[in-house]
PDB file of C-alpha atoms and ligand atoms in Angstrom:
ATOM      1  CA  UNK A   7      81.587  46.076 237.086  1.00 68.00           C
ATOM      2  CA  UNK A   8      79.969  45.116 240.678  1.00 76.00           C
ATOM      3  CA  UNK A   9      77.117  43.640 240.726  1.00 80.00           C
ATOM      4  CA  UNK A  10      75.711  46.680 242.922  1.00 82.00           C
ATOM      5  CA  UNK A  11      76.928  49.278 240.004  1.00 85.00           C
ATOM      6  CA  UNK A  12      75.072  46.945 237.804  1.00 83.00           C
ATOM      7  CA  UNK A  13      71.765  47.422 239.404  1.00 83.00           C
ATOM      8  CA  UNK A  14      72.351  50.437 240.127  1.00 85.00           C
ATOM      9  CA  UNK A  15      72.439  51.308 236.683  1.00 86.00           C
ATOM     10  CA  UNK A  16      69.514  49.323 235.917  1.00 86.00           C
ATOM     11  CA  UNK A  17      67.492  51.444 238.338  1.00 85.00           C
ATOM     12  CA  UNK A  18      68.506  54.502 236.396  1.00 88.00           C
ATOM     13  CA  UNK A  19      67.597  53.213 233.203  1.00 88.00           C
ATOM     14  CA  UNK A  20      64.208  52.455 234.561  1.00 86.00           C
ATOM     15  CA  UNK A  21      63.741  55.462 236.116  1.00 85.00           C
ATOM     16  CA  UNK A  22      64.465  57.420 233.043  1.00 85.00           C
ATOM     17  CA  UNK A  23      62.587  54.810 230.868  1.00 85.00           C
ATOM     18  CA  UNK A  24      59.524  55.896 233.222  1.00 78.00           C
ATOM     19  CA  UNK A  25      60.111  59.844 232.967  1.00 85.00           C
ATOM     20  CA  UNK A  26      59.770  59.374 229.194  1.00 82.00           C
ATOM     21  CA  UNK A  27      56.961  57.178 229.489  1.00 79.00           C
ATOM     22  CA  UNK A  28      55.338  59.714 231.503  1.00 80.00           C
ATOM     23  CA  UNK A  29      56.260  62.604 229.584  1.00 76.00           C
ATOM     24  CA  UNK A  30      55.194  61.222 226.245  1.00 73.00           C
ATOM     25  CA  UNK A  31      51.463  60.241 228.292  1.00 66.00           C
ATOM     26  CA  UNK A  32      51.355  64.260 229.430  1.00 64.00           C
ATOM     27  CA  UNK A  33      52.222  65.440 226.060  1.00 65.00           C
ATOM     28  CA  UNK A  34      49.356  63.141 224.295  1.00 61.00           C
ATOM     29  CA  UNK A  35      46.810  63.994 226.811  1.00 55.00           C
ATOM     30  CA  UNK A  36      47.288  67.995 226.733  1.00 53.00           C
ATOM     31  CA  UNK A  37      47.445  67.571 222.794  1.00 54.00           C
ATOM     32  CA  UNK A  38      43.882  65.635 222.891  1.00 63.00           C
ATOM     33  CA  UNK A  39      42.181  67.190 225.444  1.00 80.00           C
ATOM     34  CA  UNK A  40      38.703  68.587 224.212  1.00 88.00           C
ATOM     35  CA  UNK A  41      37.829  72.034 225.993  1.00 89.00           C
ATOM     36  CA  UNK A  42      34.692  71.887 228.517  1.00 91.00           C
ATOM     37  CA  UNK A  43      33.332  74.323 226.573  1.00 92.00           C
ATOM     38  CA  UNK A  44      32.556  72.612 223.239  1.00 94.00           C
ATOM     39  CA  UNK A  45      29.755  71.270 222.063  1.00 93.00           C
ATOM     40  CA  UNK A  46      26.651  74.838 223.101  1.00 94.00           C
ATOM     41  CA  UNK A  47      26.379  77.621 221.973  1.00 96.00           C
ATOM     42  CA  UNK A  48      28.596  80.105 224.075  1.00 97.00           C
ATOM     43  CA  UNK A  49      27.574  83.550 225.511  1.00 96.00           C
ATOM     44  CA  UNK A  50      28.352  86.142 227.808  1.00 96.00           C
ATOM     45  CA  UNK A  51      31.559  86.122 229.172  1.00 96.00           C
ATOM     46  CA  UNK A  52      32.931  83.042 227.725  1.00 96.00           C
ATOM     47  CA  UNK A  53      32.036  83.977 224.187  1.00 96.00           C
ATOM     48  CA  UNK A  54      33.720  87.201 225.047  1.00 96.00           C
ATOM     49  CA  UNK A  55      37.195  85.573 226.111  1.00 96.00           C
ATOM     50  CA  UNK A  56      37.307  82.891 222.947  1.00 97.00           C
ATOM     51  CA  UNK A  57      35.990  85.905 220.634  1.00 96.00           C
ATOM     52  CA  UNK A  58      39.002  87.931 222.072  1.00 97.00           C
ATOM     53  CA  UNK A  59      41.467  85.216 220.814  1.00 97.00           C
ATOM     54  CA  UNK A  60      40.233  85.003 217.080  1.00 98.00           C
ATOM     55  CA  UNK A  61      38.305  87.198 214.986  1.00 98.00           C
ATOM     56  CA  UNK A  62      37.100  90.364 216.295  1.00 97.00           C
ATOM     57  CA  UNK A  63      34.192  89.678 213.401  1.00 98.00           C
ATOM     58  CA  UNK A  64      32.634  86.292 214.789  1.00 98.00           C
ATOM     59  CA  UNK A  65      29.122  87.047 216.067  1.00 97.00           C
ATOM     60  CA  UNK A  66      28.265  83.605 216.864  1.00 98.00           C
ATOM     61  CA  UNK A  67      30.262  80.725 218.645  1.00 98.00           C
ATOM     62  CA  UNK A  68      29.591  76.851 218.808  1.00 98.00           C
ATOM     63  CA  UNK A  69      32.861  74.988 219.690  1.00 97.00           C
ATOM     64  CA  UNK A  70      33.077  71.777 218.372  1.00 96.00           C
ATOM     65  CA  UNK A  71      34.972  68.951 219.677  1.00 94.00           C
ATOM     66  CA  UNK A  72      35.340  67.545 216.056  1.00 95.00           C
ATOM     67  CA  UNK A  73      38.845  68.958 216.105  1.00 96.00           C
ATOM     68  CA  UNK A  74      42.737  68.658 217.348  1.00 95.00           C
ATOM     69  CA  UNK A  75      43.711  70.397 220.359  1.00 95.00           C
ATOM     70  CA  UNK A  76      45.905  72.145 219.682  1.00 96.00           C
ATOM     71  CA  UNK A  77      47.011  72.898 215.427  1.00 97.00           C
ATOM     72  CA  UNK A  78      50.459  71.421 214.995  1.00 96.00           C
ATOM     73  CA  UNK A  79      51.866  74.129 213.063  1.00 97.00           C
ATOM     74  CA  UNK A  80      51.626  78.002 212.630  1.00 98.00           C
ATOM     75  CA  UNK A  81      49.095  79.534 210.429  1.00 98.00           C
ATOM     76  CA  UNK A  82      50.207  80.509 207.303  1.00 98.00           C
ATOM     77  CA  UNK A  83      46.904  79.386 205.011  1.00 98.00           C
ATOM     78  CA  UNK A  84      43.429  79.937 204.190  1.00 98.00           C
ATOM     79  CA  UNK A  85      41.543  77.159 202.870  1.00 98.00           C
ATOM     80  CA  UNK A  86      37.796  78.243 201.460  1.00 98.00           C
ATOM     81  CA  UNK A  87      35.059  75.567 201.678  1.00 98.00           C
ATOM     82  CA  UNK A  88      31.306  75.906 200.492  1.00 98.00           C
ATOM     83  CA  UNK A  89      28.907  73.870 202.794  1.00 97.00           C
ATOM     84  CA  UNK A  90      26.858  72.203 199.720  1.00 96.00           C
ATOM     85  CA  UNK A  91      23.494  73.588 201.430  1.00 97.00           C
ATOM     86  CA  UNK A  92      22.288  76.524 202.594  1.00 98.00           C
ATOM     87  CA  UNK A  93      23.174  76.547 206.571  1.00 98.00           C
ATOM     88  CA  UNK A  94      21.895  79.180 209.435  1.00 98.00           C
ATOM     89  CA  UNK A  95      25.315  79.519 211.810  1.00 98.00           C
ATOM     90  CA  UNK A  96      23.299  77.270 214.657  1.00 97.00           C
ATOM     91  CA  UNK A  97      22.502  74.533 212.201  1.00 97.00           C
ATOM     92  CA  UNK A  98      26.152  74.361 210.887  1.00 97.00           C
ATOM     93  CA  UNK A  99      27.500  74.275 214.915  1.00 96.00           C
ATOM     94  CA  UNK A 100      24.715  71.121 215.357  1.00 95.00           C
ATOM     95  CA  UNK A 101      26.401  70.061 212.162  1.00 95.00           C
ATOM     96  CA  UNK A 102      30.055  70.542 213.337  1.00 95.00           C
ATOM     97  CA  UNK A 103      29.068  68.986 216.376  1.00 93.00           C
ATOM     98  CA  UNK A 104      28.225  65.620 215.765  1.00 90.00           C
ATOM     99  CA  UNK A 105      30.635  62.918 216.981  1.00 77.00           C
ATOM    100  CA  UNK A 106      29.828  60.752 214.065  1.00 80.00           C
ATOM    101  CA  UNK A 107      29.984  63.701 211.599  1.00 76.00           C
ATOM    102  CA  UNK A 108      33.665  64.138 212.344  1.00 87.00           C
ATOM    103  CA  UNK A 109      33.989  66.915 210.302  1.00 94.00           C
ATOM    104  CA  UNK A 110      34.258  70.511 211.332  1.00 97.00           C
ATOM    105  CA  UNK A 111      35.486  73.997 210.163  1.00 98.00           C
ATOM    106  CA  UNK A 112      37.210  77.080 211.671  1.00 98.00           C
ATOM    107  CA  UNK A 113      34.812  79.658 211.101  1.00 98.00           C
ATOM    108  CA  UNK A 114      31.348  79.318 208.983  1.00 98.00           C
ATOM    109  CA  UNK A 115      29.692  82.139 206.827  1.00 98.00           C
ATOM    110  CA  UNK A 116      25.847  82.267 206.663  1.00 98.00           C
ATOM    111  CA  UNK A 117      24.015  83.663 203.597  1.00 98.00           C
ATOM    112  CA  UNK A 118      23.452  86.926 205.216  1.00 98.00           C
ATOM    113  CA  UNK A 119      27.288  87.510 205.473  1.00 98.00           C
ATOM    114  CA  UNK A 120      27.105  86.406 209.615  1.00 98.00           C
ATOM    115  CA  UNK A 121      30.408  85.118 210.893  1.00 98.00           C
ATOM    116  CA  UNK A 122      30.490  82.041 213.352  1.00 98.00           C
ATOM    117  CA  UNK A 123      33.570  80.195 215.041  1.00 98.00           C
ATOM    118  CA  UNK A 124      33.339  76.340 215.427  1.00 98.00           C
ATOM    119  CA  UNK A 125      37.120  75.708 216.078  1.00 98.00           C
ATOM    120  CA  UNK A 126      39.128  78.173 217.670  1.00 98.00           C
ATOM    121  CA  UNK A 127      42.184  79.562 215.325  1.00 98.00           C
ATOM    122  CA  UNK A 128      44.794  78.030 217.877  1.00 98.00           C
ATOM    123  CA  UNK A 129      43.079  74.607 216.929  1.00 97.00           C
ATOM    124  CA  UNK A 130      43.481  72.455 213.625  1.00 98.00           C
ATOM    125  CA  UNK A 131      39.907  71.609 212.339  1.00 97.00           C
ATOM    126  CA  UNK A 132      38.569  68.807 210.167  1.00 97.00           C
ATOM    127  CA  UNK A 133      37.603  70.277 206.732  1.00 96.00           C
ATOM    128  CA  UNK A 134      40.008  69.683 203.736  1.00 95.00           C
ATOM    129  CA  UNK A 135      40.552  65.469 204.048  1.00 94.00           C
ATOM    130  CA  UNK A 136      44.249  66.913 204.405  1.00 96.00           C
ATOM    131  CA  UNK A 137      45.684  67.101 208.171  1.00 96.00           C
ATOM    132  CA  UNK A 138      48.806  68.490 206.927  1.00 97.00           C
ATOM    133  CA  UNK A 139      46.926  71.372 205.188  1.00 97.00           C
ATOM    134  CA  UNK A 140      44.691  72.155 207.882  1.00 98.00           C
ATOM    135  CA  UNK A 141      46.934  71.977 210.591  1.00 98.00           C
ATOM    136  CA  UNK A 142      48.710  75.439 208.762  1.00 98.00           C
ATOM    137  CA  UNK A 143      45.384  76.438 207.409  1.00 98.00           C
ATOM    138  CA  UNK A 144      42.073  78.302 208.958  1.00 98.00           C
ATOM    139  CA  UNK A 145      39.270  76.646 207.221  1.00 98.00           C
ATOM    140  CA  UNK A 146      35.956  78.802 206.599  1.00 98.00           C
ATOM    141  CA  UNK A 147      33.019  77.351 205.186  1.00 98.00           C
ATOM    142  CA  UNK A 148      30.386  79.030 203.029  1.00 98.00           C
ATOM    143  CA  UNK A 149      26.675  79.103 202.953  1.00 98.00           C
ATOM    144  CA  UNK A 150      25.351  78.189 199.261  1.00 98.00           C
ATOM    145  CA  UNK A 151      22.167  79.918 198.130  1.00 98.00           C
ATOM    146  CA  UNK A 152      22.176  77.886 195.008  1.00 98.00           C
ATOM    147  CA  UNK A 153      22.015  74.258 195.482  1.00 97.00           C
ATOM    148  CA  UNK A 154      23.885  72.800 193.040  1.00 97.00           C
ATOM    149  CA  UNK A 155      24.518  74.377 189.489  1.00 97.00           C
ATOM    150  CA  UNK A 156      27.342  76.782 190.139  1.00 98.00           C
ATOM    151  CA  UNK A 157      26.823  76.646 194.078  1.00 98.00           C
ATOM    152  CA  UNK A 158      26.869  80.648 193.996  1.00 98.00           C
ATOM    153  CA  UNK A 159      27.154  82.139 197.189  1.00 98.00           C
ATOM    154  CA  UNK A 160      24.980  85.581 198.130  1.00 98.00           C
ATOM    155  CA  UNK A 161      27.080  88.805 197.880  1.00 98.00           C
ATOM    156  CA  UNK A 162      26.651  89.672 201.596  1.00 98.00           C
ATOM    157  CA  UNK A 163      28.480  86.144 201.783  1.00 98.00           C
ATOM    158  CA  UNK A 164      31.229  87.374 199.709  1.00 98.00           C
ATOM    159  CA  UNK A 165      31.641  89.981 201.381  1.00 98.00           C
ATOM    160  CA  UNK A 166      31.771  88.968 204.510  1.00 98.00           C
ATOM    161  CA  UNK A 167      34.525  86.206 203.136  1.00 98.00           C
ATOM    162  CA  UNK A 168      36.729  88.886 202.129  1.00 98.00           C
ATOM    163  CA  UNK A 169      36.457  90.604 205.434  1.00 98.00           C
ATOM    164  CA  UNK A 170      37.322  87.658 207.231  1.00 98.00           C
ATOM    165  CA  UNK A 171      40.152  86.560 204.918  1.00 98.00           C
ATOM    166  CA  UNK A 172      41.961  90.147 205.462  1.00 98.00           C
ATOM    167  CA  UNK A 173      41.484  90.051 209.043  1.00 98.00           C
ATOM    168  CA  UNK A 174      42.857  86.090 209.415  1.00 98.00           C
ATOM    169  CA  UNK A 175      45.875  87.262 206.997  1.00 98.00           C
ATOM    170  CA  UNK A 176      46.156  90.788 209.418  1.00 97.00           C
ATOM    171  CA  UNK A 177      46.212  88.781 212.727  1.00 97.00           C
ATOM    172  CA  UNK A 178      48.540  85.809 212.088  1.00 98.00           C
ATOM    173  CA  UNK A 179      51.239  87.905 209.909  1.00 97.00           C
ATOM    174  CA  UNK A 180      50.161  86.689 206.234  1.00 97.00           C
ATOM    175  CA  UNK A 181      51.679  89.871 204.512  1.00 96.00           C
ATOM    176  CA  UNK A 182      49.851  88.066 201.476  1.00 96.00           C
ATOM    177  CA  UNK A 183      47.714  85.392 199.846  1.00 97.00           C
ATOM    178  CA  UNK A 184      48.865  83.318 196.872  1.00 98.00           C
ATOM    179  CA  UNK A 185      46.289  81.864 194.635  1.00 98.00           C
ATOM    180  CA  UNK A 186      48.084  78.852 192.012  1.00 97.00           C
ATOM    181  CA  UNK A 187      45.509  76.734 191.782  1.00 96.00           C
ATOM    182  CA  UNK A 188      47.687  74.017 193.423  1.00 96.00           C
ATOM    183  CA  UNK A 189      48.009  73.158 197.141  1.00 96.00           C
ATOM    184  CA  UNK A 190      51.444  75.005 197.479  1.00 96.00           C
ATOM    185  CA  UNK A 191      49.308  78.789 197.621  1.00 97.00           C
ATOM    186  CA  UNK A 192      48.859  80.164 200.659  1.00 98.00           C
ATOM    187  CA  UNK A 193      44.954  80.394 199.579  1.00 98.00           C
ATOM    188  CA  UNK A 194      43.848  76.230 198.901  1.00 98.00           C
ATOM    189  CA  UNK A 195      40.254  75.244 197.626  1.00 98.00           C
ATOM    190  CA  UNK A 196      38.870  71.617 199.382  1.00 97.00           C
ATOM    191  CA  UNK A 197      39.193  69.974 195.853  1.00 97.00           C
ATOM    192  CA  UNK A 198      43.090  70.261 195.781  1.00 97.00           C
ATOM    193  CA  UNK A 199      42.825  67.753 198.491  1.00 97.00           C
ATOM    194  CA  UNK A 200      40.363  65.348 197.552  1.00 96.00           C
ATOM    195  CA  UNK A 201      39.360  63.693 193.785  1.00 95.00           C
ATOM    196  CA  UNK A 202      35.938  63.075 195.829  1.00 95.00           C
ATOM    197  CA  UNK A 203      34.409  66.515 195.847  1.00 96.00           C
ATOM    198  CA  UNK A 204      34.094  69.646 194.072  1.00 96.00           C
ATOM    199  CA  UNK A 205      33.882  71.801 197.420  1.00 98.00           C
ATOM    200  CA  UNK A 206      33.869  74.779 197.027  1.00 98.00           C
ATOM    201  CA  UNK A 207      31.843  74.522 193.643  1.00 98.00           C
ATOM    202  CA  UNK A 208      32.498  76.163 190.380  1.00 98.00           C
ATOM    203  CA  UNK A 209      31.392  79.708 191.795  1.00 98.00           C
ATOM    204  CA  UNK A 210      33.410  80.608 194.644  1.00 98.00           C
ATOM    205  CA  UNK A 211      36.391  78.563 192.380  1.00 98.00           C
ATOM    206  CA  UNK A 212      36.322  81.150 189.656  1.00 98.00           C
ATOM    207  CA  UNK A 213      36.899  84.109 191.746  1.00 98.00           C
ATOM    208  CA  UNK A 214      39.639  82.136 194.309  1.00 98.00           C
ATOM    209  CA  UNK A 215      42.072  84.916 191.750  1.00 98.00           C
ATOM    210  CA  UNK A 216      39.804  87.600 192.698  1.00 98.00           C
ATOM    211  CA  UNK A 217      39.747  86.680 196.668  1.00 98.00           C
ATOM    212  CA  UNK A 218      43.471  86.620 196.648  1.00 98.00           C
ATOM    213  CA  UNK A 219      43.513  89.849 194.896  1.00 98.00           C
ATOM    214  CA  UNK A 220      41.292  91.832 196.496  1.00 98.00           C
ATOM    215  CA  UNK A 221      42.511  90.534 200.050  1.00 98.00           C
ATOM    216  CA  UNK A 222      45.921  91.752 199.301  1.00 98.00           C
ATOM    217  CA  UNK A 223      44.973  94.707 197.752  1.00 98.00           C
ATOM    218  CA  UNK A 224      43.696  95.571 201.484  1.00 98.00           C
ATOM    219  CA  UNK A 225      46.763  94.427 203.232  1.00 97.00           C
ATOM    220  CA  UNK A 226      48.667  96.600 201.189  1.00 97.00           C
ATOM    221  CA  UNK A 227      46.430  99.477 201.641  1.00 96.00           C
ATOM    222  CA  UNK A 228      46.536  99.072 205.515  1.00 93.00           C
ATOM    223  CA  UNK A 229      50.606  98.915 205.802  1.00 92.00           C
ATOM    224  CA  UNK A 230      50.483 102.078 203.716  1.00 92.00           C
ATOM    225  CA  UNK A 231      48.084 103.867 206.016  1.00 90.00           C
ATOM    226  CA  UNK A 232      50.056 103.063 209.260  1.00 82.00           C
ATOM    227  CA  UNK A 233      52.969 104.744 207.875  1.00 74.00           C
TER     228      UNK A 233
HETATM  229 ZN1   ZN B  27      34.980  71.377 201.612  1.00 57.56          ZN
END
C-alpha cells in the first residue's frame, strides 16, 4: 500500500469516527432535552395542544422536567401510586417540580377525582424506583384522604382512577390489564419495585384485582358496542 492510500484511508476513518461521534452527541441531546414548557402551570392554547396528545380527561397541566425525554419503550403498563398525603393538583406539580425532588409522575389524581398531567404520556417519568418499568408504564399518583392507616383514597378518587385507567388502556392499544401481584402484570403497584415503601398503601392494594377487573370489563364493553 502507498503511503498516499494509507492516509487516505486514515482520513476516512476519521471522518467516519467523527460522523459517529456526532451522531451519538445529536441522539443524547434530543433524548435529554427538557421542553420550554415545563416547570408552570400551562393554559390556553398550549394546554390545549399537550392535552390533545394524552388524556382527553386531564383538567390541569404542570410539566415537570423531573423526567426522560422521550420514554424508551412503548406503553404497555399502568403502574398505580398513592402520594402518602393528601395533595391539591397545583401542590403535587410544585411537588413534581422540584429539581432536588427528582421524582415525578404521569398524571396525578386529587381527592375530588380531578385529573392533572405532570409528564406527558410520550415521556418516561420518575415514580416506581424502576426505569425499566416506567419507561413501558404511565404512572398515576393518588391523593390519600387518610393519612396513614389503610391510606384509603375518596370514592370520587376511585373513580376517577378507573376512568383514567380505561382511557390510558383505550388510547395506547392495551386490549387488557393483568393484575398478578408481581411486576410481570400489565397493572404494577410501587412496592413491587422497592422493599422501601408500601406505596400505594394497603387500600388501593386490595382492590389492584378489582381495578383490573372493572377496567377490562369496560374495554370489553366498548369493542362490543363498536360492532
Ligand atoms: Zn409510589
Amino acid at each position: 500500500m502507498s503511503r498516499k492510500e494509507t492516509v487516505s484511508i486514515w482520513i476516512l476513518l476519521s471522518a467516519f469516527f467523527c460522523l459517529a461521534v456526532l451522531t451519538a452527541v445529536m441522539w443524547h441531546v434530543s433524548r435529554t432535552e427538557v421542553p420550554a414548557y415545563t416547570g408552570r402551570e400551562l393554559t390556553g392554547v398550549k394546554k390545549e395542544e399537550v392535552a390533545g396528545r394524552n388524556s382527553p380527561l386531564t383538567e390541569y397541566i404542570y410539566l415537570t422536567p423531573n423526567a426522560t425525554f422521550p420514554r424508551e419503550d412503548k406503553i404497555t403498563k399502568i403502574t398505580i401510586h398513592h402520594m402518602a398525603a393528601d395533595l391539591s393538583l397545583e401542590e403535587a406539580g410544585e411537588l413534581f417540580s422540584r429539581t432536588e425532588g427528582n421524582a415525578s409522575a404521569n398524571y396525578a389524581i386529587d381527592s375530588e377525582g380531578h385529573i392533572g398531567l405532570y409528564v406527558e404520556e410520550k415521556d418516561r417519568a420518575w415514580t416506581s424506583s424502576d426505569p425499566e418499568n416506567d419507561a413501558c408504564a404511565v404512572t398515576i399518583e393518588v391523593a390519600n384522604d387518610e393519612i396513614g392507616g389503610q391510606w384509603h383514597v375518596s370514592d370520587e378518587a376511585y373513580a376517577a382512577l378507573l376512568d383514567l385507567c380505561t382511557d390510558i388502556c383505550r388510547r395506547n392499544g392495551i386490549r387488557q390489564l393483568t393484575f398478578t401481584g408481581a411486576a410481570n402484570g400489565s397493572l404494577t403497584m410501587h412496592r413491587m419495585f422497592s422493599d422501601e415503601t408500601e406505596c400505594p398503601g394497603p387500600y388501593l392494594e386490595s382492590r389492584m384485582a378489582e381495578i383490573a377487573d372493572a377496567v377490562n370489563e369496560r374495554l370489553t364493553q366498548e369493542r362490543q358496542d363498536t360492532f
